[in-house]
XYZ file of C-alpha atoms in Angstrom:
458
model
C 148.709 269.563 139.831
C 147.985 266.788 142.379
C 150.940 266.285 144.721
C 150.994 262.624 145.786
C 154.539 262.361 147.168
C 154.123 263.447 150.790
C 156.308 260.550 152.003
C 159.274 262.327 150.392
C 158.377 265.785 151.646
C 155.042 267.071 152.900
C 153.885 270.511 151.787
C 154.679 273.236 154.317
C 151.865 273.356 156.867
C 150.160 276.782 157.218
C 151.038 276.818 160.918
C 154.699 276.198 160.045
C 154.658 279.136 157.659
C 153.147 281.447 160.277
C 155.591 280.329 162.974
C 158.543 280.651 160.613
C 157.700 284.220 159.672
C 157.152 285.200 163.299
C 160.417 283.588 164.422
C 162.342 285.390 161.697
C 161.452 288.627 163.465
C 161.892 287.467 167.071
C 164.335 284.546 166.930
C 167.327 285.829 165.004
C 169.674 286.371 167.969
C 172.049 283.894 169.606
C 170.035 281.944 172.228
C 173.197 281.385 174.288
C 173.603 285.138 174.991
C 172.306 286.837 178.128
C 171.107 290.138 176.641
C 167.459 290.793 175.822
C 167.471 289.538 172.225
C 169.343 286.411 173.249
C 166.911 285.713 176.092
C 163.983 286.078 173.690
C 165.612 283.610 171.296
C 166.294 281.196 174.183
C 162.632 281.343 175.232
C 161.564 280.422 171.685
C 164.064 277.553 171.539
C 163.026 276.191 174.934
C 159.344 276.399 174.016
C 159.978 274.566 170.750
C 161.908 271.845 172.570
C 159.116 271.420 175.135
C 156.494 271.158 172.381
C 158.510 268.633 170.372
C 159.290 266.563 173.468
C 155.610 266.450 174.406
C 154.756 265.192 170.915
C 157.480 262.534 171.046
C 156.736 261.512 174.639
C 160.130 262.233 176.155
C 161.808 264.726 178.463
C 162.831 268.050 176.949
C 166.456 267.516 178.015
C 166.508 264.213 176.101
C 165.733 265.906 172.761
C 168.209 267.669 170.485
C 167.545 269.507 167.235
C 169.822 268.540 164.344
C 170.319 269.997 160.831
C 168.364 267.106 159.244
C 166.830 263.715 159.907
C 169.768 262.071 158.172
C 172.190 263.865 160.483
C 170.108 262.744 163.457
C 170.405 259.126 162.303
C 174.150 259.307 161.702
C 174.776 261.073 165.012
C 172.483 258.740 166.952
C 173.969 255.525 165.592
C 177.586 256.662 165.888
C 177.077 258.013 169.408
C 175.260 254.925 170.677
C 177.855 252.560 169.202
C 180.706 254.597 170.691
C 178.994 254.761 174.062
C 178.745 250.961 174.182
C 182.100 250.101 172.636
C 183.024 248.006 175.684
C 180.000 245.783 175.036
C 181.032 244.954 171.486
C 180.985 246.025 167.858
C 177.843 244.288 166.617
C 175.018 246.331 165.047
C 171.560 245.082 164.007
C 169.411 246.762 161.333
C 166.446 245.617 159.289
C 166.895 245.038 155.566
C 164.356 247.765 154.734
C 165.726 250.658 156.788
C 166.066 254.107 155.268
C 169.295 254.597 153.346
C 170.644 256.876 156.098
C 170.597 253.944 158.531
C 172.104 251.559 155.988
C 174.844 254.050 155.112
C 175.737 254.275 158.805
C 175.839 250.474 158.924
C 178.148 250.367 155.909
C 180.462 252.915 157.524
C 180.477 250.818 160.707
C 181.468 247.720 158.710
C 184.204 249.640 156.913
C 185.584 250.575 160.335
C 185.756 246.920 161.391
C 182.335 246.505 163.010
C 179.856 243.709 162.342
C 176.327 244.218 160.995
C 173.384 241.813 160.929
C 170.631 242.744 158.472
C 167.357 241.205 159.602
C 165.172 240.047 156.666
C 161.506 240.939 156.243
C 158.373 239.137 155.148
C 156.811 239.837 151.756
C 154.708 242.554 153.426
C 157.852 244.437 154.442
C 157.507 243.724 158.169
C 160.167 242.057 160.304
C 159.521 239.065 162.530
C 160.162 239.806 166.189
C 161.708 236.356 166.497
C 164.259 237.253 163.817
C 165.375 240.316 165.780
C 165.584 238.270 168.948
C 167.666 235.613 167.184
C 170.050 238.285 165.868
C 170.867 239.598 169.370
C 174.283 238.588 170.704
C 176.305 239.265 173.856
C 178.395 241.745 171.856
C 175.445 243.589 170.289
C 175.928 247.301 170.932
C 172.829 248.664 169.169
C 169.738 247.615 167.216
C 167.857 249.839 164.749
C 164.291 249.570 163.445
C 162.144 252.070 161.564
C 158.655 252.692 162.917
C 157.136 252.450 159.428
C 158.560 251.932 155.968
C 159.066 254.952 153.752
C 158.424 253.149 150.440
C 155.483 250.844 151.130
C 154.002 252.207 154.365
C 154.232 248.984 156.392
C 154.326 249.563 160.154
C 156.921 247.637 162.143
C 156.378 245.842 165.499
C 158.511 248.383 167.349
C 157.088 247.794 170.831
C 157.652 244.030 170.650
C 161.178 244.418 169.256
C 161.968 247.013 171.923
C 160.893 244.530 174.591
C 163.210 241.757 173.382
C 166.043 244.293 173.081
C 165.369 245.563 176.617
C 165.465 242.008 177.952
C 168.861 241.549 176.290
C 170.156 244.893 177.559
C 170.497 246.323 174.039
C 169.299 249.866 173.191
C 166.931 250.226 170.234
C 167.144 253.230 167.912
C 163.871 253.947 166.091
C 163.780 255.954 162.858
C 160.337 257.574 163.218
C 160.604 259.937 160.253
C 157.524 258.614 158.454
C 155.252 258.054 161.434
C 155.891 260.763 164.012
C 153.368 263.140 162.448
C 150.665 260.514 163.007
C 151.418 259.705 166.630
C 153.931 258.698 169.278
C 156.081 255.612 168.829
C 154.994 253.135 171.468
C 157.308 250.801 173.374
C 160.501 251.038 175.372
C 162.803 252.392 172.674
C 166.081 254.029 173.697
C 166.847 256.470 170.879
C 164.605 258.070 168.266
C 165.154 260.178 165.156
C 162.787 262.135 162.921
C 162.714 264.833 160.244
C 160.448 267.887 160.139
C 159.879 267.984 156.387
C 158.031 264.664 156.650
C 155.184 266.210 158.698
C 154.886 269.605 157.017
C 157.647 271.442 158.812
C 160.519 273.178 157.015
C 163.428 271.180 155.673
C 166.701 271.303 157.577
C 165.397 270.291 161.001
C 165.804 266.845 162.529
C 165.119 265.404 165.970
C 167.439 263.169 167.976
C 166.161 261.765 171.269
C 168.484 259.905 173.618
C 166.759 258.531 176.718
C 168.350 259.125 180.104
C 170.485 256.150 181.082
C 171.500 255.266 177.512
C 175.257 255.249 177.100
C 176.051 257.802 174.407
C 179.284 259.425 173.257
C 178.878 262.056 170.550
C 181.492 261.665 167.832
C 183.435 264.394 166.064
C 183.927 268.002 167.027
C 181.252 269.413 169.327
C 180.345 272.509 171.287
C 177.962 273.440 174.085
C 174.881 273.577 171.858
C 172.235 270.833 171.734
C 173.970 268.731 174.395
C 177.028 268.552 172.159
C 175.110 266.449 169.628
C 174.539 269.100 166.948
C 177.315 271.687 167.003
C 176.811 275.078 165.427
C 174.299 277.886 165.537
C 170.719 276.595 165.691
C 168.359 277.427 162.810
C 165.919 278.827 165.327
C 163.136 280.026 162.970
C 163.026 276.604 161.286
C 163.080 274.820 164.669
C 160.171 276.900 165.939
C 158.209 276.202 162.744
C 158.985 272.480 162.973
C 157.692 272.207 166.541
C 154.596 274.285 165.797
C 153.688 272.224 162.748
C 154.227 268.940 164.610
C 151.743 270.043 167.239
C 149.308 271.171 164.525
C 149.394 267.974 162.480
C 148.992 265.896 165.633
C 145.807 267.794 166.442
C 144.456 266.809 163.012
C 145.966 263.331 162.858
C 143.162 261.136 164.159
C 140.494 262.603 161.899
C 142.761 262.866 158.863
C 144.049 259.309 159.283
C 140.514 257.930 158.960
C 139.932 259.917 155.777
C 143.258 259.035 154.138
C 142.930 255.347 155.035
C 139.650 255.280 153.157
C 141.247 256.896 150.094
C 144.293 254.600 150.048
C 142.044 251.553 150.591
C 140.135 252.645 147.494
C 143.361 252.852 145.492
C 144.524 249.441 146.774
C 141.226 247.850 145.746
C 140.610 249.625 142.458
C 144.049 249.588 140.816
C 144.125 245.767 140.316
C 140.581 245.969 138.908
C 141.432 248.758 136.476
C 144.893 247.645 135.343
C 145.940 244.118 134.422
C 149.117 242.553 135.768
C 149.518 244.700 138.884
C 150.923 243.754 142.292
C 149.918 245.923 145.273
C 152.737 245.678 147.812
C 153.058 246.265 151.552
C 150.962 245.165 154.511
C 147.211 245.464 153.839
C 146.286 246.494 157.391
C 149.282 247.528 159.552
C 150.291 250.502 157.437
C 150.515 254.281 157.503
C 147.310 256.094 156.514
C 148.436 257.850 153.343
C 150.793 255.463 151.503
C 149.891 252.874 148.877
C 152.413 251.249 146.540
C 151.927 249.040 143.487
C 153.996 247.647 140.609
C 152.868 247.165 137.007
C 154.250 244.375 134.847
C 155.759 245.229 131.456
C 156.149 248.924 132.278
C 159.222 251.155 132.382
C 158.991 252.886 135.750
C 160.649 256.133 134.696
C 158.402 256.485 131.653
C 155.331 255.763 133.785
C 156.254 258.506 136.263
C 156.867 260.984 133.436
C 153.487 260.204 131.877
C 151.689 260.583 135.203
C 153.481 263.903 135.665
C 152.175 265.006 132.245
C 148.688 264.145 133.478
C 149.173 266.305 136.576
C 150.194 263.769 139.236
C 153.403 263.922 141.248
C 154.241 260.400 142.448
C 157.476 258.569 143.208
C 158.868 255.112 142.606
C 161.158 252.432 143.954
C 161.358 250.933 140.486
C 164.433 249.544 138.808
C 164.005 252.070 136.016
C 164.203 255.574 137.455
C 166.484 258.441 136.712
C 168.481 257.962 139.922
C 169.215 254.239 139.719
C 169.168 251.251 137.401
C 168.747 248.713 140.205
C 165.677 247.903 142.302
C 165.277 249.687 145.617
C 166.696 247.781 148.560
C 163.209 247.751 150.100
C 161.530 246.015 147.151
C 164.491 243.674 146.855
C 164.284 242.672 150.520
C 160.533 242.093 150.209
C 160.971 239.976 147.085
C 158.192 241.787 145.220
C 157.897 243.076 141.673
C 159.950 246.223 141.088
C 159.208 247.149 137.483
C 156.636 249.871 136.931
C 156.611 250.695 140.643
C 154.465 253.620 141.825
C 154.232 255.008 145.368
C 151.235 257.221 146.044
C 151.614 259.102 149.339
C 148.730 261.442 150.012
C 149.353 264.691 151.901
C 147.074 266.019 154.606
C 144.000 267.480 152.932
C 144.312 265.424 149.723
C 141.041 265.726 147.810
C 138.845 262.727 147.048
C 138.246 264.147 143.565
C 141.988 264.057 142.843
C 142.175 260.405 143.856
C 139.226 259.596 141.598
C 140.865 261.400 138.689
C 144.078 259.451 139.329
C 142.133 256.192 139.092
C 140.521 257.389 135.857
C 143.821 258.382 134.282
C 146.016 255.469 135.414
C 144.670 252.674 133.131
C 145.188 254.745 129.995
C 148.644 255.869 131.079
C 149.777 252.299 131.793
C 148.335 251.061 128.509
C 150.074 253.861 126.636
C 153.425 253.128 128.253
C 153.086 249.432 127.473
C 152.245 250.232 123.878
C 155.155 252.650 123.512
C 157.542 250.189 125.087
C 156.397 247.393 122.825
C 157.277 243.766 123.139
C 160.293 243.012 120.924
C 160.378 239.614 119.280
C 162.528 237.502 121.579
C 165.622 235.842 120.224
C 164.911 232.170 120.971
C 166.658 228.901 120.367
C 165.312 225.493 121.368
C 167.552 222.981 123.133
C 165.527 219.804 123.662
C 162.950 220.889 126.286
C 164.636 224.188 127.057
C 163.981 227.542 125.383
C 166.640 230.222 125.604
C 165.623 233.886 125.678
C 168.566 236.160 124.973
C 167.882 239.504 126.690
C 171.486 240.535 127.145
C 171.943 244.278 126.856
C 168.235 244.961 127.445
C 166.935 246.697 130.541
C 163.964 245.537 132.568
C 161.113 245.187 131.915
C 162.205 243.870 128.480
C 163.563 240.525 129.827
C 160.266 239.918 131.622
C 158.243 240.901 128.545
C 160.222 238.446 126.429
C 159.779 235.700 129.034
C 156.025 236.352 129.092
C 155.757 236.170 125.303
C 157.621 232.892 124.993
C 156.306 230.947 127.977
C 153.121 230.033 126.138
C 155.098 228.303 123.369
C 156.871 226.019 125.848
C 155.195 222.707 126.714
C 154.034 222.253 130.302
C 157.038 220.961 132.194
C 159.444 222.654 129.773
C 161.978 225.215 130.879
C 162.911 228.737 129.797
C 166.416 230.059 130.316
C 166.433 233.865 130.342
C 169.828 235.458 129.777
C 170.098 238.955 131.240
C 172.784 241.321 132.479
C 170.343 243.724 134.153
C 170.484 243.453 137.942
C 166.741 244.173 138.170
C 165.972 240.832 136.502
C 167.168 239.054 139.655
C 164.119 240.452 141.438
C 161.555 240.841 138.664
C 161.733 237.368 137.098
C 161.043 235.495 140.387
C 158.272 238.009 141.179
C 156.740 237.445 137.721
C 156.807 233.680 138.291
C 154.943 234.060 141.576
C 152.316 236.296 139.976
C 151.878 233.953 136.989
C 151.988 230.656 138.850
C 155.166 229.444 137.136
C 158.090 227.755 138.908
C 161.268 229.740 139.397
C 164.201 227.306 139.610
C 166.953 229.778 140.399
C 169.862 231.317 138.551
C 173.141 230.204 137.054
C 176.216 232.111 136.022
C 176.348 232.447 132.241
C 179.176 233.281 129.866
C 177.724 236.786 129.838
C 175.367 237.968 132.523
C 173.143 235.524 134.410
C 170.785 232.737 133.326
C 167.413 232.717 135.135
C 165.606 229.368 134.965
C 161.808 229.184 134.770
C 159.756 225.962 134.550
C 156.310 226.171 132.951
C 153.776 224.590 135.306
C 150.494 225.681 133.720
C-alpha cells in the first residue's frame, strides 16, 4: 500500500517511536513534583521544550504544549482577542485557513465580534495588499497559515507580518503544514502547529506567544504550560514530538529536493495522461510534497475508492466525498474545479517507484470511473436561442456532464441554462467554463434550485 496522505497525518517517525518508548519508562511521573521521579520528568519536559523552541525559533518560555494543533489554534485566537479587547473586536483571517481557524472566527462572530475574510488568488495565495486593506483601527488580531493544507501553496507570511507590525496588529500563523520543513520567517506574534503533521504522535500541539503580545488565556486554567493548556501533560508524546521535529528538520533540505522533483513529475504528467484535468495551487511557491488536481466528469468519492483498491491512499477536497456534499472552502475560495479532486501528499521517504506506479494506474482508474458514472441523456428543451438542461436532483459531476454533452448542439452565441440544486454546481460550472473557453454569465434563482447561465463562444 502506498500512503500518499501525509498532509493529513505523517507516518510516525522512527525517532518519535524510540523517544516515545523511552519516555514511557522515564517520563511517567508528575513533572511539577520535587521528588526524584518528578525531577526526571521535569528534565525531559524542559529538554523537549528547548528542542521545540529551537526548531521554531523562539524562546523556550514562549512555547506551550497543547493537547492538539486545533486546541492550540482555538486557545491562541481566543487568548489574543481577549488580551486586546480594548483595541476592538475585529478579526482578520484568510478565506483558505484551516477549519480550526475558521471555526474560531465563526465563534467570535456568534459572540458579537466582526470578521474579515481576505480572498485569495486562483493559486490559493493571498495578496499582501488585501491584508493591508483589511486592517482597521479596531483590528485585534490577524491570522494567516504558512502554507495551505489542501493545495500546498505557501503564503507571504513575512510580508503580511510586516504590514501587521506597522499597524500594531499581532499576526497568528498556523504553521501546521510547514513547520517540519523549516522555520516560519517574518515578525509573526503567535504560532501554532501539530506534531502529527511532521511524524510525531497525535495529541500534541504547539502554541507560541511572543513576549510583549497581550494575551489572556480563556476558560479554566492551572499552573501548567503558562496557564494555556491546563491538565497533566502527555509527557511521553511531547518528548516524541520534539525529538521527531528535530529529526525531520535534519533531513528536510535533502528530502525537500527529492520530493519537489517527484511532485513536479506528477504536476507535469497527470495532464498529459488524463484528459480534462486541472492542476491547482501555486506552481512554484508550494510545499515540497503536495500536489492537487481535479478531474472533470468524475465522482470524487468513487475515484478515491478506486485508487484505494489499487493500493494508493490519497485524500480529496472534492464536492463528492463521504464527509461532505459541498466543495471544500479552499477550492471554493480559489474558484477552481472541485469535482474529481485528488490531493497527493508524499511522506518523507516516498519511493519514486510508487509515484511511477501511481501515474501508470491513474489514467485507467479515471477512465473506469467515468465509464461507470456514464453520461445520462440530458433533459433538454429549446427556447429560442436558449437550451435548458434540467439537472435538478442530480449530484455533481452530473450537471457538468450534461452541460458538456449539450454545449456542442447550441449555436455559437447561444446560451445554456443549467438547472441544479447541488451546491457544488456553483463552483464547478464556472470552473468548467474557464477550462473549456466558454462564457459564464452568472446565476439566477429558479423555481427550484438555481439556474446557471453559460454562453457558447466557440
